[in-house]
Short mmCIF file of C-alpha atoms in Angstrom, two decimals:
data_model
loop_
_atom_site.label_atom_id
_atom_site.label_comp_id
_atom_site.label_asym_id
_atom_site.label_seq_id
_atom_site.Cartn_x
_atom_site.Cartn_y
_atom_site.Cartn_z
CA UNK A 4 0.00 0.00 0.00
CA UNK A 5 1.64 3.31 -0.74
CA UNK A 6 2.24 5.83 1.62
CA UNK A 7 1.75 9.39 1.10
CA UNK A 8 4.56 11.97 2.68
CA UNK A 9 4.52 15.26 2.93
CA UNK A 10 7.95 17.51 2.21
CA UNK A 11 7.50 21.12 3.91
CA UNK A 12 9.96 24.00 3.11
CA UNK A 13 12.72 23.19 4.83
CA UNK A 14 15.03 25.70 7.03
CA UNK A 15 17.44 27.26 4.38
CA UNK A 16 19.74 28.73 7.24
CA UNK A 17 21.04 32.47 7.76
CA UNK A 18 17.87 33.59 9.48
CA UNK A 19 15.57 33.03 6.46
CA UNK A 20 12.13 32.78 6.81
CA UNK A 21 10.16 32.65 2.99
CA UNK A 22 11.87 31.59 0.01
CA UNK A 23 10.00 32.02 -3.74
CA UNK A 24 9.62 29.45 -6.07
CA UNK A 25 12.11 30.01 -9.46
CA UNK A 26 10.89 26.49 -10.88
CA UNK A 27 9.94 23.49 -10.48
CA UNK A 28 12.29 20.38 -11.29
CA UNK A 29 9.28 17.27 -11.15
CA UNK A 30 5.83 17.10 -12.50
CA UNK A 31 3.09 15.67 -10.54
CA UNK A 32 3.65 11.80 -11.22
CA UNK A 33 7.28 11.87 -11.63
CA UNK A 34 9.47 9.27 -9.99
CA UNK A 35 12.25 10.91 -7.67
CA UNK A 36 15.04 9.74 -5.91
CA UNK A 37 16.22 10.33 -2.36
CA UNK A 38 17.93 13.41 -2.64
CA UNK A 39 17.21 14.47 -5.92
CA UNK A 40 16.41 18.19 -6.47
CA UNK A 41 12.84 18.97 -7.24
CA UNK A 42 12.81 22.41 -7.22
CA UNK A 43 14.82 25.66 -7.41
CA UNK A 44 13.71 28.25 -4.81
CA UNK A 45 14.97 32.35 -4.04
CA UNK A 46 16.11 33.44 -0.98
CA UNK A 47 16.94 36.51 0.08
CA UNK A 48 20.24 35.87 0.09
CA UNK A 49 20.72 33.21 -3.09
CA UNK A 50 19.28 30.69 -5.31
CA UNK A 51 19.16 27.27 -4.12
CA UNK A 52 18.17 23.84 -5.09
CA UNK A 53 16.18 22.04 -2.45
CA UNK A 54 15.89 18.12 -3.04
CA UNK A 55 13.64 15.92 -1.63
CA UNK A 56 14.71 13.15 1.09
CA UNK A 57 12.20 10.56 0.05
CA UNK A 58 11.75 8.69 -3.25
CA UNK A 59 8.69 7.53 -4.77
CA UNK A 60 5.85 8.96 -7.39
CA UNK A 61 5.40 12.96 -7.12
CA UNK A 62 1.56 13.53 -6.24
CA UNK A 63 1.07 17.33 -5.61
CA UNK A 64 3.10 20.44 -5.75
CA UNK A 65 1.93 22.96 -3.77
CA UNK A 66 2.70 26.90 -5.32
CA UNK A 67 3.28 27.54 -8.66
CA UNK A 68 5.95 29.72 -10.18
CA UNK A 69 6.62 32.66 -8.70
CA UNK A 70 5.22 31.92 -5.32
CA UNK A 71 6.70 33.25 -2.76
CA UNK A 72 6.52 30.68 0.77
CA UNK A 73 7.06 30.45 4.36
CA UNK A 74 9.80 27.74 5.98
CA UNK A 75 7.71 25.24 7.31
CA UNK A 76 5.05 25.43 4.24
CA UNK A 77 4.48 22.36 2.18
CA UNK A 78 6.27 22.00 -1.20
CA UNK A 79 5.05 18.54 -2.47
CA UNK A 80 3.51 15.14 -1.32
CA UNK A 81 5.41 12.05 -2.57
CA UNK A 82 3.54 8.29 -2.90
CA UNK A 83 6.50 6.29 -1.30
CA UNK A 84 6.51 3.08 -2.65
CA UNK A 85 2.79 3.64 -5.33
CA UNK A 86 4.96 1.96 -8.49
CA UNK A 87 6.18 -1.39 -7.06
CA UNK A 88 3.68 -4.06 -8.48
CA UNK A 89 1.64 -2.05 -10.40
CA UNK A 90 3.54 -2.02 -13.51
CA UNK A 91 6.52 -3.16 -15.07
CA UNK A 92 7.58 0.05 -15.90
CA UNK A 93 8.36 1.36 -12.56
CA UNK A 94 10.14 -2.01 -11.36
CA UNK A 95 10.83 -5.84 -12.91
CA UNK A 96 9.30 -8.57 -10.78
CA UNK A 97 12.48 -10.64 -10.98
CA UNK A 98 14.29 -7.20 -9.94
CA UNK A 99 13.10 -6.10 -6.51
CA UNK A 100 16.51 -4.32 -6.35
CA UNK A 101 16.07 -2.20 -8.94
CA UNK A 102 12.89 -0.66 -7.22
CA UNK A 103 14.21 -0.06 -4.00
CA UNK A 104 16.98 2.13 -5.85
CA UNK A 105 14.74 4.81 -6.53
CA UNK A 106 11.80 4.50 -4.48
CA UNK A 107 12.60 4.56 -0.51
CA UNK A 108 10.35 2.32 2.05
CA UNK A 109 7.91 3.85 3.82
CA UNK A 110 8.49 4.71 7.45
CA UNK A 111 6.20 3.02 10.12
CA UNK A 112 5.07 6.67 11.17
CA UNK A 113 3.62 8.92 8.26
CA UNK A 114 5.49 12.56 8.99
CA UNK A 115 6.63 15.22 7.03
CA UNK A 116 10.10 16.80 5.98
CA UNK A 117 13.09 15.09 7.75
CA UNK A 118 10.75 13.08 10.02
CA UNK A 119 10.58 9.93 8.37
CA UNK A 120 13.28 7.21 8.75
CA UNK A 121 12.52 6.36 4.81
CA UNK A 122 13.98 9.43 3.51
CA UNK A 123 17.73 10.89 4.08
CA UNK A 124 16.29 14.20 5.90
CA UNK A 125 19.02 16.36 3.63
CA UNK A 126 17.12 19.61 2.65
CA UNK A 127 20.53 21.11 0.84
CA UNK A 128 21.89 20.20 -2.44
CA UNK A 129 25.58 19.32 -1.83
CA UNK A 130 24.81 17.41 1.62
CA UNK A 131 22.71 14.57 0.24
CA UNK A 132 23.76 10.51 0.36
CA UNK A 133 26.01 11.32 -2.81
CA UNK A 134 23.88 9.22 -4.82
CA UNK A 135 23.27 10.11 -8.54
CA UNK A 136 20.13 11.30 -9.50
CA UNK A 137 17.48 8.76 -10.56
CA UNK A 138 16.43 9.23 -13.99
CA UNK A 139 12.60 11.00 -14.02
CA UNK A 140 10.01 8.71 -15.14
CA UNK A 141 6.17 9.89 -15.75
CA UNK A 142 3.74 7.36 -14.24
CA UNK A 143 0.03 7.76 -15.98
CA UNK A 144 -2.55 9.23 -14.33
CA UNK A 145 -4.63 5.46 -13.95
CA UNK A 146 -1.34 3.22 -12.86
CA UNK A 147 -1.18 6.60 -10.40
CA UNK A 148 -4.52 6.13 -9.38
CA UNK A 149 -3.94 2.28 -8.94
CA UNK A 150 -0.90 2.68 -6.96
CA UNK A 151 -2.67 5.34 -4.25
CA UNK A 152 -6.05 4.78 -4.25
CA UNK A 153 -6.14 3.42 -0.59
CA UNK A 154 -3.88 6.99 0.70
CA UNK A 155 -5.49 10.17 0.12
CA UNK A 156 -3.33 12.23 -2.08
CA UNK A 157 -2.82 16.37 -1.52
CA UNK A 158 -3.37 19.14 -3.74
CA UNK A 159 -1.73 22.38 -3.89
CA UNK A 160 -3.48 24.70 -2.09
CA UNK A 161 -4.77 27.36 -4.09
CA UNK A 162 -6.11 31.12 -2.53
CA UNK A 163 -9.74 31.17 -3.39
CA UNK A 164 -11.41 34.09 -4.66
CA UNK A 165 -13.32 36.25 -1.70
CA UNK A 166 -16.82 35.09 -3.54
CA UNK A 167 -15.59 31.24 -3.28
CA UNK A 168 -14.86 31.68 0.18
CA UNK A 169 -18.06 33.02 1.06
CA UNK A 170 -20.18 30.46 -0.85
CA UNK A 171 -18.23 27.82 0.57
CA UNK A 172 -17.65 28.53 4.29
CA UNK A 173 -19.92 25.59 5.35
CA UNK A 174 -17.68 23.09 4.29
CA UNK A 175 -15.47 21.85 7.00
CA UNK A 176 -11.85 22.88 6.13
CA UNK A 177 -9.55 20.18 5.40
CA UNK A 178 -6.52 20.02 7.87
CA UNK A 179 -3.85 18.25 5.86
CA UNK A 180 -4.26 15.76 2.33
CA UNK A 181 -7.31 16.56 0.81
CA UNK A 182 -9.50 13.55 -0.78
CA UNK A 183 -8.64 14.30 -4.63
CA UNK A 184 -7.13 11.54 -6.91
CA UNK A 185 -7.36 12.63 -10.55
CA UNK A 186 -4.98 15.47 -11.79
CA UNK A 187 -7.70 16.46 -14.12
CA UNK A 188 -9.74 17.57 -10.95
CA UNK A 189 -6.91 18.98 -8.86
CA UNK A 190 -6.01 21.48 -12.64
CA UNK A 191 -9.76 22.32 -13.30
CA UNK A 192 -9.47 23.70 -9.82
CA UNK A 193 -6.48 25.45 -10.31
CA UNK A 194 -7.98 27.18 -13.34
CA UNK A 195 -10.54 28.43 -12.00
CA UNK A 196 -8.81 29.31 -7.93
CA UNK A 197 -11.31 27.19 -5.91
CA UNK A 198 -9.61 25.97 -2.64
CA UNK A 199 -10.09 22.06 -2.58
CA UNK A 200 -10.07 22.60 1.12
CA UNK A 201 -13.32 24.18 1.24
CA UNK A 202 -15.45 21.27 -0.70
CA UNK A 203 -16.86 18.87 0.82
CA UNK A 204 -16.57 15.65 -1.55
CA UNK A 205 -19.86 13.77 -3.05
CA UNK A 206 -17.54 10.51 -4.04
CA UNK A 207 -16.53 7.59 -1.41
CA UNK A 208 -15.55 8.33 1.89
CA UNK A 209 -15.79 12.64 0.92
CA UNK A 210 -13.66 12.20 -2.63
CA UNK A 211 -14.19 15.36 -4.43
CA UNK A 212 -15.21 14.57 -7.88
CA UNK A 213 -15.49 16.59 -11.12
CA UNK A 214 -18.79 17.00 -10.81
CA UNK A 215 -18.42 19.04 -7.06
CA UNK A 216 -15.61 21.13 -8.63
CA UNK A 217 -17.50 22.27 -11.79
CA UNK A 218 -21.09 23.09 -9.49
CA UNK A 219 -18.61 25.25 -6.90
CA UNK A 220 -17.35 27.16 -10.30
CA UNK A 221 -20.69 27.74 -11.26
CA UNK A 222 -21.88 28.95 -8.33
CA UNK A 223 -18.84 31.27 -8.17
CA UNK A 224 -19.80 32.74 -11.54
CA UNK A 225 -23.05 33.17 -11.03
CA UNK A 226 -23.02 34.94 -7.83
CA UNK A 227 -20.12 36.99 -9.40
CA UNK A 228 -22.50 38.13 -11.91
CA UNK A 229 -25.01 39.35 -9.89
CA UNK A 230 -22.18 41.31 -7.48
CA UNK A 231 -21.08 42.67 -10.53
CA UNK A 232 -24.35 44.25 -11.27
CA UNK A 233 -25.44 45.72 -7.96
CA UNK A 234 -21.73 47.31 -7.45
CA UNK A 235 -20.84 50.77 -8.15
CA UNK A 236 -18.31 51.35 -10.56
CA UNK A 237 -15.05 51.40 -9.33
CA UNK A 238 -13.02 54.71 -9.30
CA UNK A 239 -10.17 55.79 -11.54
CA UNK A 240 -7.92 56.87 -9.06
CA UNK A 241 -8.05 54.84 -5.79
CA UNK A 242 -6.10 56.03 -2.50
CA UNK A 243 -2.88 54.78 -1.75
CA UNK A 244 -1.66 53.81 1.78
CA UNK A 245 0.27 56.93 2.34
CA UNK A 246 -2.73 59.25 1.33
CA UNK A 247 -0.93 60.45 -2.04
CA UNK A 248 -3.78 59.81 -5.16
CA UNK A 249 -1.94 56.67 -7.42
CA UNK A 250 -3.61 55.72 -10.76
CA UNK A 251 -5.67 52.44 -10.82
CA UNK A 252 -3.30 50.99 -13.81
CA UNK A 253 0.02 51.87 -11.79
CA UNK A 254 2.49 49.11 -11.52
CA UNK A 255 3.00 47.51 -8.46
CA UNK A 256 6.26 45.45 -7.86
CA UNK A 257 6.50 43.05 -5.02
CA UNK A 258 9.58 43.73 -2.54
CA UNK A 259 10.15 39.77 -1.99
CA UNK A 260 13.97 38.35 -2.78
CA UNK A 261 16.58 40.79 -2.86
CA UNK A 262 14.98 43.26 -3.97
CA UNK A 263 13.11 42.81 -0.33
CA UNK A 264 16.05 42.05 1.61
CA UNK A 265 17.94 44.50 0.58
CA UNK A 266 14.96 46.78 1.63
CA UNK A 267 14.70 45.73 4.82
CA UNK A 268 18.29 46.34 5.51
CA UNK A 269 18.62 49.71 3.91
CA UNK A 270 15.45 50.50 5.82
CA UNK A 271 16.98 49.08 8.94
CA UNK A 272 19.80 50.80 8.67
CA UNK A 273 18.65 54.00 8.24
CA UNK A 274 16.42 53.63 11.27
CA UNK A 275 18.84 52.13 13.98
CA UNK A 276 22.25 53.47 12.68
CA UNK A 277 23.24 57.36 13.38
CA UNK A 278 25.29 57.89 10.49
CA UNK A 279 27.53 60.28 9.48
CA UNK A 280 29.82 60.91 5.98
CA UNK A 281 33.15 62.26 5.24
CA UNK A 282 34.82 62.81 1.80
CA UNK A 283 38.10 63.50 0.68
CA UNK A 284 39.62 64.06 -3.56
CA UNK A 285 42.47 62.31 -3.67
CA UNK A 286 45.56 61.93 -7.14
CA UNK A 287 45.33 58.20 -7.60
CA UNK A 288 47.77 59.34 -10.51
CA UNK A 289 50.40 57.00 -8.51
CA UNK A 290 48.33 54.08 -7.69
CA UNK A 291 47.30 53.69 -11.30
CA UNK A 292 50.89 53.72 -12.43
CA UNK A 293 51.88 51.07 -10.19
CA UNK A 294 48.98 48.75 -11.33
CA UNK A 295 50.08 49.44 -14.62
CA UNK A 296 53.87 48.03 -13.90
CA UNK A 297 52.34 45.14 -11.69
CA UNK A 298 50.46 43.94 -14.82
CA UNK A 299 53.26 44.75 -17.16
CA UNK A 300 55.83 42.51 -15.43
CA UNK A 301 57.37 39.77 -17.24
CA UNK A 302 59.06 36.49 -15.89
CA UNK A 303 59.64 35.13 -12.66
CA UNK A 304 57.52 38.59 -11.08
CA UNK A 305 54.32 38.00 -13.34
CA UNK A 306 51.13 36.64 -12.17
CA UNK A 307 47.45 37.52 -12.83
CA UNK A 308 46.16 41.06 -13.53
CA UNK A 309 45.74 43.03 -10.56
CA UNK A 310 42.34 45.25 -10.63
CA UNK A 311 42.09 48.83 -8.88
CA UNK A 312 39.18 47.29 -6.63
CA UNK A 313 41.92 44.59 -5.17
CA UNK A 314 44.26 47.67 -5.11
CA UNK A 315 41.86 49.42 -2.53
CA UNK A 316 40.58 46.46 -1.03
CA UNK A 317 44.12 45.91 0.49
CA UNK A 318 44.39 49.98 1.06
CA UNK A 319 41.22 49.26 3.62
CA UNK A 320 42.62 46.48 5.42
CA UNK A 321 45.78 48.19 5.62
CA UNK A 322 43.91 51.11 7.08
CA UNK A 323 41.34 48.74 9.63
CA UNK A 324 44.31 47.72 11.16
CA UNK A 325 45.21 51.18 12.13
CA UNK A 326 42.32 52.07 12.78
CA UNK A 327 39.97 48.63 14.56
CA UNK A 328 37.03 51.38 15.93
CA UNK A 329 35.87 50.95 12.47
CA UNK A 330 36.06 47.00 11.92
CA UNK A 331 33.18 46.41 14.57
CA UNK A 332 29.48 46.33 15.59
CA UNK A 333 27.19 47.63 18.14
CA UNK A 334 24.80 45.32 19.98
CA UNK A 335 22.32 47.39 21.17
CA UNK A 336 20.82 44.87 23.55
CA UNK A 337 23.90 44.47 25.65
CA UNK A 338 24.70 48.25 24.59
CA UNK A 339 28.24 47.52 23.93
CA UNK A 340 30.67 48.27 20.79
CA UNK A 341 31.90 44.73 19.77
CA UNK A 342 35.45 45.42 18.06
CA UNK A 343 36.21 42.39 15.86
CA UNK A 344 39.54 40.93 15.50
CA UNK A 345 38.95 39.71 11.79
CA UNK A 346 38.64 41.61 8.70
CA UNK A 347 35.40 40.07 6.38
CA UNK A 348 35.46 42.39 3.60
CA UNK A 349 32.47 42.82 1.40
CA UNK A 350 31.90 44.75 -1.63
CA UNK A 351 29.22 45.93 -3.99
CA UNK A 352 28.34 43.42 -6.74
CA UNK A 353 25.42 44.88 -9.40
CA UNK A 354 23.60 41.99 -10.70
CA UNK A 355 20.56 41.24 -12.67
CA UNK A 356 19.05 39.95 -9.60
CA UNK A 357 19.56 43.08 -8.17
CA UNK A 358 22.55 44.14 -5.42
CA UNK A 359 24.67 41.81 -3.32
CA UNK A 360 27.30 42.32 -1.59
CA UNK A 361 29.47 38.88 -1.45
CA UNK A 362 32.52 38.85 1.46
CA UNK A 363 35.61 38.02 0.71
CA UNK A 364 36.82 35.90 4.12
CA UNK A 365 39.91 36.69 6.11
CA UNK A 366 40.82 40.07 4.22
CA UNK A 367 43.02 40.78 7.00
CA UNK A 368 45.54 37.97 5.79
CA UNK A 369 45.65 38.61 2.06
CA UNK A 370 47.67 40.23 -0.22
CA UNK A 371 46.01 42.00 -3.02
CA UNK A 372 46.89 39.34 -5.42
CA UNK A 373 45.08 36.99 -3.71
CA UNK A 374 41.81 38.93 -2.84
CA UNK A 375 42.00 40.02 -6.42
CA UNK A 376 41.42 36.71 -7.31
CA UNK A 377 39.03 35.94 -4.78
CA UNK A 378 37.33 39.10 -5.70
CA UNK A 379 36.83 37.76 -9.48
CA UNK A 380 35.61 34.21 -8.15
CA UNK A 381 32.79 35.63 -6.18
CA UNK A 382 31.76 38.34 -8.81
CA UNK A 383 31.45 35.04 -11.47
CA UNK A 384 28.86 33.31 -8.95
CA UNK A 385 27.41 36.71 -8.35
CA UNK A 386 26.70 37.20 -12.02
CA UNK A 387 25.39 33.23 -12.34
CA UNK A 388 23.52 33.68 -9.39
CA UNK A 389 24.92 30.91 -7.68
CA UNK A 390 26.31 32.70 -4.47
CA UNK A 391 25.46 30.76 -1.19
CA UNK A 392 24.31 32.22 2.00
CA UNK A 393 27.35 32.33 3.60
CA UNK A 394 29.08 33.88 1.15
CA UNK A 395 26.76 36.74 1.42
CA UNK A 396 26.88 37.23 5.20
CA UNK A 397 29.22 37.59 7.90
CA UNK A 398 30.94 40.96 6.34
CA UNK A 399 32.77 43.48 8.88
CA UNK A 400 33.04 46.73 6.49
CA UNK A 401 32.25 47.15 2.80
CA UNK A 402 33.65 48.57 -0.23
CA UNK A 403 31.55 50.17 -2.53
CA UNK A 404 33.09 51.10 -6.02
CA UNK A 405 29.91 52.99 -7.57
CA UNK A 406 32.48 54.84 -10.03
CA UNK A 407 31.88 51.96 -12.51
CA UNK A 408 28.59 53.45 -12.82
CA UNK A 409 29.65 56.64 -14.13
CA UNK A 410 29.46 58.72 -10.87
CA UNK A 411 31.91 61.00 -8.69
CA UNK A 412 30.49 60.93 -5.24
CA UNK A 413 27.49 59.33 -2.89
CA UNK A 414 26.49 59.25 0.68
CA UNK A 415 26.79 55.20 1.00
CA UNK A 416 24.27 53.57 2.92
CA UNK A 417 26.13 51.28 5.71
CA UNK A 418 25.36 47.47 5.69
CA UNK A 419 23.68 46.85 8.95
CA UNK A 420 25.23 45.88 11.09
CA UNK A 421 28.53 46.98 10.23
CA UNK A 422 30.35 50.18 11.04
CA UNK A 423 31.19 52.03 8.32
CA UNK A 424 31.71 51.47 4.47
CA UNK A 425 33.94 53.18 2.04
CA UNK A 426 32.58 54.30 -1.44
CA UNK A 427 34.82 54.92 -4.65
CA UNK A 428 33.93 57.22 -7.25
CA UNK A 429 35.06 56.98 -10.61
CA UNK A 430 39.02 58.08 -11.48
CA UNK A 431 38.76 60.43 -14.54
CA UNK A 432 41.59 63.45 -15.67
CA UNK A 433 41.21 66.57 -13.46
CA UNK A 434 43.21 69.40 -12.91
CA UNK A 435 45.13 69.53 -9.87
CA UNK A 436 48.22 71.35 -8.68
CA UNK A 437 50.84 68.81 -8.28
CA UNK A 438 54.15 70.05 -7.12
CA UNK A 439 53.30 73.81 -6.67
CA UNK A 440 52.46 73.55 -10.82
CA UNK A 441 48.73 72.88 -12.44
CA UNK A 442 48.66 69.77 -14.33
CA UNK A 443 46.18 67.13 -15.25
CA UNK A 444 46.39 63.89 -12.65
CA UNK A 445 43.97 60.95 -11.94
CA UNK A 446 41.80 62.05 -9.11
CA UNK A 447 39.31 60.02 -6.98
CA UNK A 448 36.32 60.99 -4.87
CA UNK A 449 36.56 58.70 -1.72
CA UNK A 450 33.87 58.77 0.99
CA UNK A 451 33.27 57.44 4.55
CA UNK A 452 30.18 56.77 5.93
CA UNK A 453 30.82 55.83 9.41
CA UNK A 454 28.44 54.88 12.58
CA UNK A 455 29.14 57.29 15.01
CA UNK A 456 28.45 54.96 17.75
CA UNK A 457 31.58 53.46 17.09
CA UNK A 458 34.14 56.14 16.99
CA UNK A 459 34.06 60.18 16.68
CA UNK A 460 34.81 62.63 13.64
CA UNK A 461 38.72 62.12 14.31
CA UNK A 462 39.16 58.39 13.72
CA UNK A 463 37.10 58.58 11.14
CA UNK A 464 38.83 61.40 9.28
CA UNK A 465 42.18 59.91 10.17
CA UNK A 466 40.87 56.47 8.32
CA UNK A 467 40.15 58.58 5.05
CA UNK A 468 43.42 60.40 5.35
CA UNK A 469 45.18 57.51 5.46
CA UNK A 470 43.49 55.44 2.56
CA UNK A 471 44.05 58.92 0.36
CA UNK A 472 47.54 58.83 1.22
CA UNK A 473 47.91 55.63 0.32
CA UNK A 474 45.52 56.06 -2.54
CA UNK A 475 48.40 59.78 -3.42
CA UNK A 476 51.32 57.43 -2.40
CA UNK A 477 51.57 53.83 -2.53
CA UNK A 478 54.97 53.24 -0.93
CA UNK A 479 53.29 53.97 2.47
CA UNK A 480 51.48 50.66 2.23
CA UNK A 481 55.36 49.17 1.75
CA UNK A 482 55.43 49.76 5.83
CA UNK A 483 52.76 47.30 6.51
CA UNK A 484 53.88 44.56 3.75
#
């Protein structure tokens, strides 16, 4: 007898508490093995592949595309063990092996998620049993209906229309599987947003058949009808939540997945940090001259190209380490500055996703060769969109190069909850006086926005000064090498 099992959203890690559905990876009535990815979900902090730690016949998804869910929500039901015996397709009587490869026995105790001794309770891709995929198969709808018809299989729950919930609010609401079997049932109601939870079945033992689904539609569309004749017409211009008139055909854009995370922390930041900014021109004449002979060398003292972002990147560390006030964080519970000993370093990363800020690890102990490189490694999975979690958290201070966009200056907004963050403008020619004489050098807008909790006006200026004179004169760095 097959088993039905429930897999619910599992915990994704880094504080994450929704995820949105990118796309699916099974159909209803796919065969899945233990651990095999079924679907590709958005964080606010990545894409990731979740995979499923059962195997057996895919019943119900529940969301489509574009979904956005809470950890804990259901993703799919999964018929452990509905193939064996009823066909030869799924497994060969004289193989029993060859079933239990890709389907998983059932557990004694029906659970959800990681519960169940049948499945491997992995949630991340990466972490699984190391086993290879099983190759998809589609079961048909009748061996699907043989195989289960004893286990009440789920549907995706679908938000009903305010008129369906009305006309249906005498049904009792299903808690958990709901008694549908045909996948011609569970997409008619689908179609047409009727919430299988709210019909009470006219088949055996409550099964809700066609027949219940197409008289709860046409009850919807009837009573729709007649509210559409009694109401008012709707006005133009509706009010807005602020107060301010917006036009009924304005666009309105979800903040979900980074676009909402990054939200939230802007907005967070804004609200709990007391910021304050600092700016400084600066001849980076020098700097690019030496990044020109660094890439120009030949023979035993060549290596990989050196960018002006590594350049600066190792300016900062150089400069956290004189000054630690600004390589910290304030817990406000506890009301103490927490100075930390490491330097994460994060920078700005423009994607099509939107903007992430990956961390290069252990800043503190690189040279800029080697968080060049690193720098280039994490802007590639940036741009794939295959950053991790943890390669987007855990940052002590940020560089922000927004001169790649064109621009001179800006007022960065710090990454809660770091300190401070250092924006780069772009280098152009400008006239400066160099050596009592006017002549046209390389200069740089550099800025400091700094948490004054942390550390007054002075450190902070004495930060800047430094990076400039480094940024004016790179031999001083030659004293912390």
């Amino acid at each position: 007898m097959a088993q039905v099992l429930e897999f619910k959203l599992p915990d994704l890690g880094e504080g994450l508490t929704e995820a949105e559905i990118v796309r699916w990876l099974v159909e209803v009535g796919d065969v899945v093995a233990i651990d095999q990815p079924v679907v590709e979900v958005e964080t606010a902090k990545a894409m990731v592949e979740v995979p499923c730690p059962y195997g057996g016949v895919v019943t119900a998804r529940f969301g489509e595309e574009g979904t956005e869910l809470p950890v804990g929500a259901p993703l799919l039901t999964v018929a452990v063990g509905a193939a064996e015996g009823s066909s030869g397709s799924a497994a060969s009587p004289s193989s029993p092996s060859s079933a239990s490869s890709s389907l998983s026995s059932p557990s004694p105790s029906s659970g959800s998620g990681t519960e169940s001794s049948g499945g491997s309770g992995n949630v991340l891709v990466g972490y699984g049993t190391g086993a290879p995929a099983a190759r998809r198969r589609r079961i048909r709808p009748d061996r699907l209906d043989r195989g289960v018809a004893e286990a009440p299989v789920s549907v995706a729950p679908v938000v009903a229309a305010p008129v369906a919930e009305v006309l249906v609010a005498e049904a009792p609401v299903h808690e958990g599987p709901v008694p549908v079997v045909s996948p011609l049932v569970r997409r008619l109601a689908r179609q047409h947003d009727i919430d299988l939870r709210r019909l009470a079945g006219s088949g055996p033992d409550g099964l809700i058949l066609r027949a219940d689904v197409d008289r709860a539609i046409r009850t919807v569309e009837e009573t729709a009808a007649a509210t559409a004749r009694v109401q008012a017409p709707v006005a133009a211009v509706v009010a807005a939540p602020n107060g301010v008139a917006a036009a009924s055909d304005a666009e309105r854009i979800p903040l979900r997945g980074v676009r909402g995370a990054v939200a939230d922390k802007l907005s967070r930041s804004r609200t709990e940090i007391p910021d304050a900014t600092c700016w400084v021109d600066a001849d980076a004449t020098e700097l690019m001259a030496v990044r020109a002979a660094m890439n120009a060398a030949t023979g035993p003292s060549a290596g990989p190209k050196v960018s002006v972002l590594a350049l600066l990147a190792r300016i900062c560390t150089a400069a956290l380490a004189r000054f630690p006030e600004l390589n910290a964080t304030v817990d406000t519970a506890a009301r103490e500055i927490v100075r930390l000993p490491g330097v994460h370093l994060g920078f700005a990363a423009q994607t099509e996703r939107g903007l992430v800020v990956p961390v290069v690890r252990d800043a503190h102990t690189r040279n800029a060769e080697s968080i060049g490189a690193e720098i280039a490694r994490l802007t590639e999975l940036a741009r794939t969109g295959k950053l991790s979690p943890a390669q987007l958290t855990g940052g002590t201070f940020t560089l922000n190069n927004y001169g790649v966009f064109g621009v001179d200056g800006s007022t960065p907004i710090i990454n809660h909850p770091e300190a401070a963050m250092l924006g780069v403008g772009r280098i152009m020619p400008k006239p400066w006086v160099h050596q009592g004489e006017l002549a046209v050098r390389q200069v740089v807008q550099l800025s400091l926005t700094f948490d004054h909790r942390v550390c007054d006006g002075g450190t902070a200026g004495g930060f800047l000064r430094y990076v400039a004179d480094c940024v004016e004169q790179p031999a001083v760095l030659l004293r912390t090498l």
